[in-house]
Tab-separated table of C-alpha atoms in Angstrom:
chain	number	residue	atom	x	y	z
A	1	UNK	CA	-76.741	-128.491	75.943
A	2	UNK	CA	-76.107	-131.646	77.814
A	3	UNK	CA	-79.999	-132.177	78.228
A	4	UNK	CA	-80.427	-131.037	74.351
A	5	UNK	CA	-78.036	-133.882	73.806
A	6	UNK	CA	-80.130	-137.124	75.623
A	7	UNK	CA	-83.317	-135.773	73.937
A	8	UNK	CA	-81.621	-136.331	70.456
A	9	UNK	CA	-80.059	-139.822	71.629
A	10	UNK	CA	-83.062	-140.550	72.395
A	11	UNK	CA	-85.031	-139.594	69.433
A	12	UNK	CA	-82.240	-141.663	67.655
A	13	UNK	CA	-83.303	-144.593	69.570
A	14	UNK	CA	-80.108	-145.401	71.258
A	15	UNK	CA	-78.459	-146.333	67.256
A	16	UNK	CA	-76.304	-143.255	67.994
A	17	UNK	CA	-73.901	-141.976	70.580
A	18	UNK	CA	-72.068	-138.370	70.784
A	19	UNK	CA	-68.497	-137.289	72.385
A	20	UNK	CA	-67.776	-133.858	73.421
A	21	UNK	CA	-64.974	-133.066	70.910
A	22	UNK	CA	-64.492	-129.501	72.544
A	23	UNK	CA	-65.886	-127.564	75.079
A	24	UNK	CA	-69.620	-127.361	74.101
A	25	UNK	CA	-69.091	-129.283	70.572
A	26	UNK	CA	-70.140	-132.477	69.892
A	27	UNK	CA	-69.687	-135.003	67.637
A	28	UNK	CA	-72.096	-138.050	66.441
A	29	UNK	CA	-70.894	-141.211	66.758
A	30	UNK	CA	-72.533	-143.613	64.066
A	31	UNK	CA	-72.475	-146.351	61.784
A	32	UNK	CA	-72.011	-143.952	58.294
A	33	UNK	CA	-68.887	-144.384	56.814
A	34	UNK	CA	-67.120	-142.617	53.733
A	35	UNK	CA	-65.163	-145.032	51.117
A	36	UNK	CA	-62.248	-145.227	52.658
A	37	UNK	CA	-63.362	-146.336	55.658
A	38	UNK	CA	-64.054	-143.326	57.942
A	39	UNK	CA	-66.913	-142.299	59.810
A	40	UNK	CA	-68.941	-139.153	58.119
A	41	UNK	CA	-68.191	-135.882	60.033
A	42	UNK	CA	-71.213	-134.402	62.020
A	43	UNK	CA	-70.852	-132.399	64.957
A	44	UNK	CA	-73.740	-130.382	67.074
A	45	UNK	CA	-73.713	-127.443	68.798
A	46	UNK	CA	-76.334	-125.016	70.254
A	47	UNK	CA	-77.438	-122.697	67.124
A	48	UNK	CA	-75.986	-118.919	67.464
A	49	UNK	CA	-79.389	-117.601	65.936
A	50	UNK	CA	-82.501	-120.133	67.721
A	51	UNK	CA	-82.451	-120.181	71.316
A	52	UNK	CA	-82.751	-123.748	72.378
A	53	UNK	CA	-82.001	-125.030	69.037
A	54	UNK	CA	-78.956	-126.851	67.501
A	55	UNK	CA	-76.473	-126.027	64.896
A	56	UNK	CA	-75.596	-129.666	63.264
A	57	UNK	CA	-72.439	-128.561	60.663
A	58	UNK	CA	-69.266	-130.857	59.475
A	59	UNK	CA	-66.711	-128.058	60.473
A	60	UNK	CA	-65.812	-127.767	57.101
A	61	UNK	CA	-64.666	-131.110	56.965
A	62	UNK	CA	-66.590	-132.474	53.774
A	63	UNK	CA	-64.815	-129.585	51.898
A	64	UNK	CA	-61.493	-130.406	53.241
A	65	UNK	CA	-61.537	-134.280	52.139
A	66	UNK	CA	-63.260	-132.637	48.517
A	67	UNK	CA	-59.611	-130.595	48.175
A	68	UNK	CA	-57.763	-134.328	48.690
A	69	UNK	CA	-58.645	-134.271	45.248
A	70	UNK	CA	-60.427	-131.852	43.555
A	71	UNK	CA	-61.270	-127.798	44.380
A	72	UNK	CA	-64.035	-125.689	43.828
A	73	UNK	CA	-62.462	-122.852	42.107
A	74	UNK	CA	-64.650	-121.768	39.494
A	75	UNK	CA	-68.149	-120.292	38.909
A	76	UNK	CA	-69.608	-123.333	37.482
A	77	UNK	CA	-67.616	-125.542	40.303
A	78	UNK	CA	-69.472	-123.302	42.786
A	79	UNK	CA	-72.943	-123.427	41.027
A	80	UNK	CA	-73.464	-126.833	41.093
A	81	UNK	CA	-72.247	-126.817	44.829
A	82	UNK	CA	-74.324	-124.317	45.514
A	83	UNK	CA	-77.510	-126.677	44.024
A	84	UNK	CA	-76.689	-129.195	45.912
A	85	UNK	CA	-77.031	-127.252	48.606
A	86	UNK	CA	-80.721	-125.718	47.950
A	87	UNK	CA	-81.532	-129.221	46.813
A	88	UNK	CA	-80.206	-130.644	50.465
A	89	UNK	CA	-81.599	-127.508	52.278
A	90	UNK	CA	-78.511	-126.888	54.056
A	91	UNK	CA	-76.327	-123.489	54.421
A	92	UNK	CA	-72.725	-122.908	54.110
A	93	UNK	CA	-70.935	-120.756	56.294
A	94	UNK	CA	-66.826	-120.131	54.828
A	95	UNK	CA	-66.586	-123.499	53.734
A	96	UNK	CA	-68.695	-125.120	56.975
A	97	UNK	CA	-72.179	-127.049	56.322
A	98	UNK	CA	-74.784	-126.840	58.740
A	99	UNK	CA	-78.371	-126.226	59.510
A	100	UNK	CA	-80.171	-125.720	62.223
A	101	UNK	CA	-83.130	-127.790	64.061
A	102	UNK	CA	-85.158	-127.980	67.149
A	103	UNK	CA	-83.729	-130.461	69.429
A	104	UNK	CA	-86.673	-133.285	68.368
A	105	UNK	CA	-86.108	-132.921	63.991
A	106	UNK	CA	-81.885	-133.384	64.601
A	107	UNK	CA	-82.259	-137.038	63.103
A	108	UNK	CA	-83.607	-136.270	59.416
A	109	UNK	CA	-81.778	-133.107	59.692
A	110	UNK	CA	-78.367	-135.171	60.134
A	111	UNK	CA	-79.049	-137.046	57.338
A	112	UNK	CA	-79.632	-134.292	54.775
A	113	UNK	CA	-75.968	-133.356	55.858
A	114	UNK	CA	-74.921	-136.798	55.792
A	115	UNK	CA	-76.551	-137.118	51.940
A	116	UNK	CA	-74.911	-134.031	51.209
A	117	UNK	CA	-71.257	-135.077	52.834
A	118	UNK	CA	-71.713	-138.215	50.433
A	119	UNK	CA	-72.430	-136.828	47.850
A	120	UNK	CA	-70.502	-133.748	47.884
A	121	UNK	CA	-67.666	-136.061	47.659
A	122	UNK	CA	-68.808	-137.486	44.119
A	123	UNK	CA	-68.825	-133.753	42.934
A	124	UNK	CA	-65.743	-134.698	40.565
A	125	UNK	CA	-67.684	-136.588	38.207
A	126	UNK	CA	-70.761	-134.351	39.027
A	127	UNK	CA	-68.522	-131.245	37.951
A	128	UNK	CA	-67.046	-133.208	34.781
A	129	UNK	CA	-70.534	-133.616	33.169
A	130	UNK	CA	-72.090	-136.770	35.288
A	131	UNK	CA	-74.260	-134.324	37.031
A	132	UNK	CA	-77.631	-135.352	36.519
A	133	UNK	CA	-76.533	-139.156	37.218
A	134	UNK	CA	-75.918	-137.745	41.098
A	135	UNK	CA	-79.041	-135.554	41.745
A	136	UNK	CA	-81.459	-137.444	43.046
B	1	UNK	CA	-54.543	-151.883	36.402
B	2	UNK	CA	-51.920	-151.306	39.078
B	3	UNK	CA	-50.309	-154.117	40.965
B	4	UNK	CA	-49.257	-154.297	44.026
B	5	UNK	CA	-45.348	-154.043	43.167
B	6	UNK	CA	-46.211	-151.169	41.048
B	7	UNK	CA	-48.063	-149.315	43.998
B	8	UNK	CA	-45.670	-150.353	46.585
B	9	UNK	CA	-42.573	-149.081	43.998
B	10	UNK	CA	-44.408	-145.993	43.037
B	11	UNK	CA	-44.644	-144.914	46.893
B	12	UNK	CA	-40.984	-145.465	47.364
B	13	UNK	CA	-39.317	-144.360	44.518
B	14	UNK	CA	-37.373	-141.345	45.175
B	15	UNK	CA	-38.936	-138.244	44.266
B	16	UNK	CA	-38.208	-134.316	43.774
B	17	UNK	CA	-40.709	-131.640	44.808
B	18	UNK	CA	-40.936	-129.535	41.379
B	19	UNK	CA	-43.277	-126.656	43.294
B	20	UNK	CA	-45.445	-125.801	45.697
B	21	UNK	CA	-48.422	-123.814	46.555
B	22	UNK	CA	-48.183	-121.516	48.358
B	23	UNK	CA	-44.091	-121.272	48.365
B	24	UNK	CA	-43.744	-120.799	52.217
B	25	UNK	CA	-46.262	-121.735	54.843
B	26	UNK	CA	-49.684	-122.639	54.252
B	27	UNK	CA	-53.029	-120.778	52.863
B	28	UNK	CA	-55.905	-120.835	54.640
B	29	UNK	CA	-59.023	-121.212	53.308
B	30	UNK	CA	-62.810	-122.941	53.976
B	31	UNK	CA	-61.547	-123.624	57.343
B	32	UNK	CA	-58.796	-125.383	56.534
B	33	UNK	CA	-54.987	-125.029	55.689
B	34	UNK	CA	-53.930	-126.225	52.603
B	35	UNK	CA	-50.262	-126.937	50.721
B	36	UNK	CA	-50.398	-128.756	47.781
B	37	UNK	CA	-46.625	-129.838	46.324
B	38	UNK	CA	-46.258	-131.041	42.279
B	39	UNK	CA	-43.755	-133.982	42.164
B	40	UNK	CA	-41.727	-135.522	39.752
B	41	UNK	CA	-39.580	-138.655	39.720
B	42	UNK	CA	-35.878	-138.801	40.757
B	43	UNK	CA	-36.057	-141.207	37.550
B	44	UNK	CA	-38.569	-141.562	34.735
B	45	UNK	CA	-41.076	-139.658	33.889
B	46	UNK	CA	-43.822	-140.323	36.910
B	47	UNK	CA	-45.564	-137.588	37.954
B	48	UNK	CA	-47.035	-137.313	41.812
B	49	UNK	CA	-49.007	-134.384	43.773
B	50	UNK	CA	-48.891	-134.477	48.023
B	51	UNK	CA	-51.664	-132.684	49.619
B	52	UNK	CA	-51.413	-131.436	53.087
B	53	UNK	CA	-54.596	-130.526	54.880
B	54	UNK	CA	-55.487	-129.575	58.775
B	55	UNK	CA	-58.768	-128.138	59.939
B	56	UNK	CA	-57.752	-124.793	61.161
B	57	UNK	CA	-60.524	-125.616	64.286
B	58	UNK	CA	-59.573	-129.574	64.967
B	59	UNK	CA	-55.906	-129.183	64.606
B	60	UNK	CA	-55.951	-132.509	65.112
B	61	UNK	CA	-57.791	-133.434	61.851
B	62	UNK	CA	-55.029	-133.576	59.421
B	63	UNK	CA	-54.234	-135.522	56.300
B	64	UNK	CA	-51.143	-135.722	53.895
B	65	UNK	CA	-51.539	-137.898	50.850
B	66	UNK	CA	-49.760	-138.802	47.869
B	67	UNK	CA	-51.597	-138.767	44.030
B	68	UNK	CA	-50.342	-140.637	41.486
B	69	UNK	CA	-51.183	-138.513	38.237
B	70	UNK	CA	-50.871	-141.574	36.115
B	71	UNK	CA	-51.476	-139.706	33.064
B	72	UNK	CA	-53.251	-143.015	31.501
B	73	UNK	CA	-56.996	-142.546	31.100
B	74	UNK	CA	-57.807	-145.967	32.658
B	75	UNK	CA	-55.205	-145.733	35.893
B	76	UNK	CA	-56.449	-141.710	36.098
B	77	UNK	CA	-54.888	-139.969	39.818
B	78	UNK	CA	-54.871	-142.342	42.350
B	79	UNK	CA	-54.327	-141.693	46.211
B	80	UNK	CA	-51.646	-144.548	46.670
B	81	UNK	CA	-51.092	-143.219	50.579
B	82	UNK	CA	-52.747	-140.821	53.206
B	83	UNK	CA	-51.534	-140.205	56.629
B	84	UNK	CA	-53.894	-139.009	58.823
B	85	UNK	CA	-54.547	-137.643	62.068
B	86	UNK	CA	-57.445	-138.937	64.417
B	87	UNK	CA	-60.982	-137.681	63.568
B	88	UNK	CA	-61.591	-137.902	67.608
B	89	UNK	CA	-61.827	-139.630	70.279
B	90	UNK	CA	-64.366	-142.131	69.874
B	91	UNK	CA	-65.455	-144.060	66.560
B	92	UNK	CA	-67.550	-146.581	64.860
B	93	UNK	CA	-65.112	-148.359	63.006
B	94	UNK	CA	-63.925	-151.720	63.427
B	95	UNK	CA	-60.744	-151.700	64.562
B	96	UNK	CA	-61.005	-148.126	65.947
B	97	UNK	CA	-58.530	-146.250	63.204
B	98	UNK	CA	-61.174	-143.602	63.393
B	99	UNK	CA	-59.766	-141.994	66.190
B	100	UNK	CA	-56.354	-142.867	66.131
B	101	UNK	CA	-53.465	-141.551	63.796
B	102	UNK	CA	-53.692	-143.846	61.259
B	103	UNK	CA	-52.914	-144.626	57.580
B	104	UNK	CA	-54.979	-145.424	54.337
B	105	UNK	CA	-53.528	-147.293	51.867
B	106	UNK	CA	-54.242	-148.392	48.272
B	107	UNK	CA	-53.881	-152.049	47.413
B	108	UNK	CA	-54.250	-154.318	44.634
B	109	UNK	CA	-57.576	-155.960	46.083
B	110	UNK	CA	-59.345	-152.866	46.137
B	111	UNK	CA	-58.623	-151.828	42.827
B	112	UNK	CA	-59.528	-155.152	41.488
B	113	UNK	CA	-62.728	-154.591	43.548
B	114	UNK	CA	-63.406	-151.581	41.646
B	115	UNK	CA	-62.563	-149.297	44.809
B	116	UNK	CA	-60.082	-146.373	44.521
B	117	UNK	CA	-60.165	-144.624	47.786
B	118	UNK	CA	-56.939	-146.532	49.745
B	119	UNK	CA	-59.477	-148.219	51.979
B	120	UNK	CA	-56.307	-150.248	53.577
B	121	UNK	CA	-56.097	-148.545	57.245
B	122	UNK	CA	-53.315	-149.119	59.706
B	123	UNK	CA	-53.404	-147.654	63.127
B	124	UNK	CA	-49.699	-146.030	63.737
B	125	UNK	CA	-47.367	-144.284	66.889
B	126	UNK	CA	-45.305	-142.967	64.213
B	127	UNK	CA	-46.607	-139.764	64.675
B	128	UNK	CA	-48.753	-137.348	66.877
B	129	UNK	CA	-48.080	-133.867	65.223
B	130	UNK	CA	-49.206	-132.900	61.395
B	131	UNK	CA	-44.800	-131.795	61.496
B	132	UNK	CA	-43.798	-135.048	62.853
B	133	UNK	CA	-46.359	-136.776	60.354
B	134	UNK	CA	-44.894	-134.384	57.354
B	135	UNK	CA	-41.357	-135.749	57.961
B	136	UNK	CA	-42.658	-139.881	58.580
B	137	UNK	CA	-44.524	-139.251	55.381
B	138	UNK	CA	-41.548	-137.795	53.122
B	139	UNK	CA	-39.361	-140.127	54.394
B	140	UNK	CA	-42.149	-142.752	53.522
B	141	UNK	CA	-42.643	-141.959	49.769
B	142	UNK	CA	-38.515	-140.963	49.601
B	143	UNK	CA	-39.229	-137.321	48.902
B	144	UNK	CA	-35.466	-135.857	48.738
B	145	UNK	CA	-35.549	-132.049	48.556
B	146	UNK	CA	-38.202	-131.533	51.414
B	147	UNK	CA	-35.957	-129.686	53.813
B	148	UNK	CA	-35.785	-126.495	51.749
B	149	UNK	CA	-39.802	-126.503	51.464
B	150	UNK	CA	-40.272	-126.999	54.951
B	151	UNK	CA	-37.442	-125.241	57.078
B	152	UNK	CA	-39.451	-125.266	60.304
B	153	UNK	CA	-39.397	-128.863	60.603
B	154	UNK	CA	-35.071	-128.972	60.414
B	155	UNK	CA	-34.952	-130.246	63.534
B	156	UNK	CA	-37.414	-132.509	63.335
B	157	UNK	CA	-35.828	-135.442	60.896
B	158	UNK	CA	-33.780	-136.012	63.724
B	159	UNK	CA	-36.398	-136.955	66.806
B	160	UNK	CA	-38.260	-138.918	63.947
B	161	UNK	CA	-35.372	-141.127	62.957
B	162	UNK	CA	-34.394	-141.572	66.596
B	163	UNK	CA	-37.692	-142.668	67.308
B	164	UNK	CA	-38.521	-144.928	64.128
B	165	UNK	CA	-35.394	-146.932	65.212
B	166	UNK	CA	-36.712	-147.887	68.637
């Protein structure tokens, strides 16, 4: 994983950095920041299902810092989650974002979850009727 | 629009935890655990909800806020104050609150800015635990009937107090 790691520093062009946050999970350091202040959640780990690929997911933090404020705890909540998601071509696993990439795509990849983290988090207006003002 | 007396009283006045959800413990769900109490004023008529979070996987990644339900369409619920635990080890942000227990805060400026996340952060020792965090933060927004919600942290007032008065 280590040497999965430098390829994707490098293909970030040194802009990025990543700490081991557990034993084989590891989180990107960069420059993207919610509202408040704090960096956007994006760990990588090696994907369960592509040999030599990588998982990048949030943990299930986006949803977390969503449920400061707001939960999605009704069909039409989950609908328009679940749009964002098709339109952001990533997957949810219990409450976890991810998708997975070869080692040399991590980059865009990061920042379809890093749209989606964003955005997900203006999902209170979206779900009160400002929808179409969000979807890009 | 809140000022900054009426944020900083609105923190502190005392407060009485009208229920919570679940009753004991926490649920789990998405990958997180989640307690949400509904709060009302010792005095008045103000109306407050505290939301306790940790990642069930980074138990480190916690966050207990206070909401202002303001129950005036302009003011709308307002996080007035989040403790939080650190989001790692290594960050991004200027002065490194990232990944260190730290504390957001809503001010005046921000709100005159048109910005309603409490951007304010303060790196803090007061804490190191989500418990020892839960009691800082009661004591913080003068929640008084928090013992009988929370009887695992009993003890734990104690150490806190001890330690705040170093």
């Amino acid at each position: 994983m280590s040497q999965v790691i430098e390829i994707v520093k490098k293909g970030f062009d040194g802009q990025v950095d990543f700490y081991e946050r557990r034993a084989g999970l590891w989180q990107l350091i960069f420059p993207v920041f919610h509202e408040d202040g704090d960096m956007i959640d994006i760990f990588v780990s090696s994907s369960p299902t592509k040999n030599g690929w990588v998982r990048i997911k949030d943990m299930g933090l986006t949803l977390m810092r969503l449920s400061y404020v707001f939960e999605v705890n009704t069909p039409t909540k989950e609908r328009i989650l679940e749009t964002l998601l098709v339109q952001n071509g990533v997957m949810e696993d219990e409450g976890e974002f991810y998708l997975d990439s070869p080692p040399d795509m991590v980059l865009p990849k990061c920042d379809a979850i890093c749209r989606l983290s964003a955005k997900g988090l203006q999902y209170e207006a979206m779900a009160k009727g400002y929808y179409q003002v969000f979807v890009l | 629009m809140l000022n900054q007396d009426e944020i900083n009283n609105l923190i502190s006045c005392p407060k009485l935890v009208e229920n919570s959800e679940p009753s004991k413990g926490m649920n789990i769900e998405k990958r997180s655990q989640r307690k949400n109490l509904e709060l009302k004023a010792a005095q008045g008529k103000h109306l407050f909800r505290v939301f306790i979070r940790q990642s069930t996987e980074l138990l480190e990644d916690f966050s207990i806020g206070l909401t202002y339900r303001s129950g005036d369409k302009e003011t709308g619920s307002l996080t007035l104050i989040r403790f939080n635990g650190n989001h790692g080890e290594a960050d991004w942000s200027k002065d490194g609150h990232y990944s260190s227990f730290h504390i957001h805060r809503i001010t005046e400026d921000l709100l005159e800015q048109g910005i309603r996340e409490p951007k304010e952060t303060e790196i803090t020792t007061r804490y190191s635990t989500l418990e020892e965090a839960l009691a800082e933060f009661f004591n913080e927004i003068s929640l008084e009937n928090w013992l009988g919600y929370f009887p695992e942290l009993r003890q734990l007032p104690l150490m806190v107090t001890v330690e705040g008065q170093k």
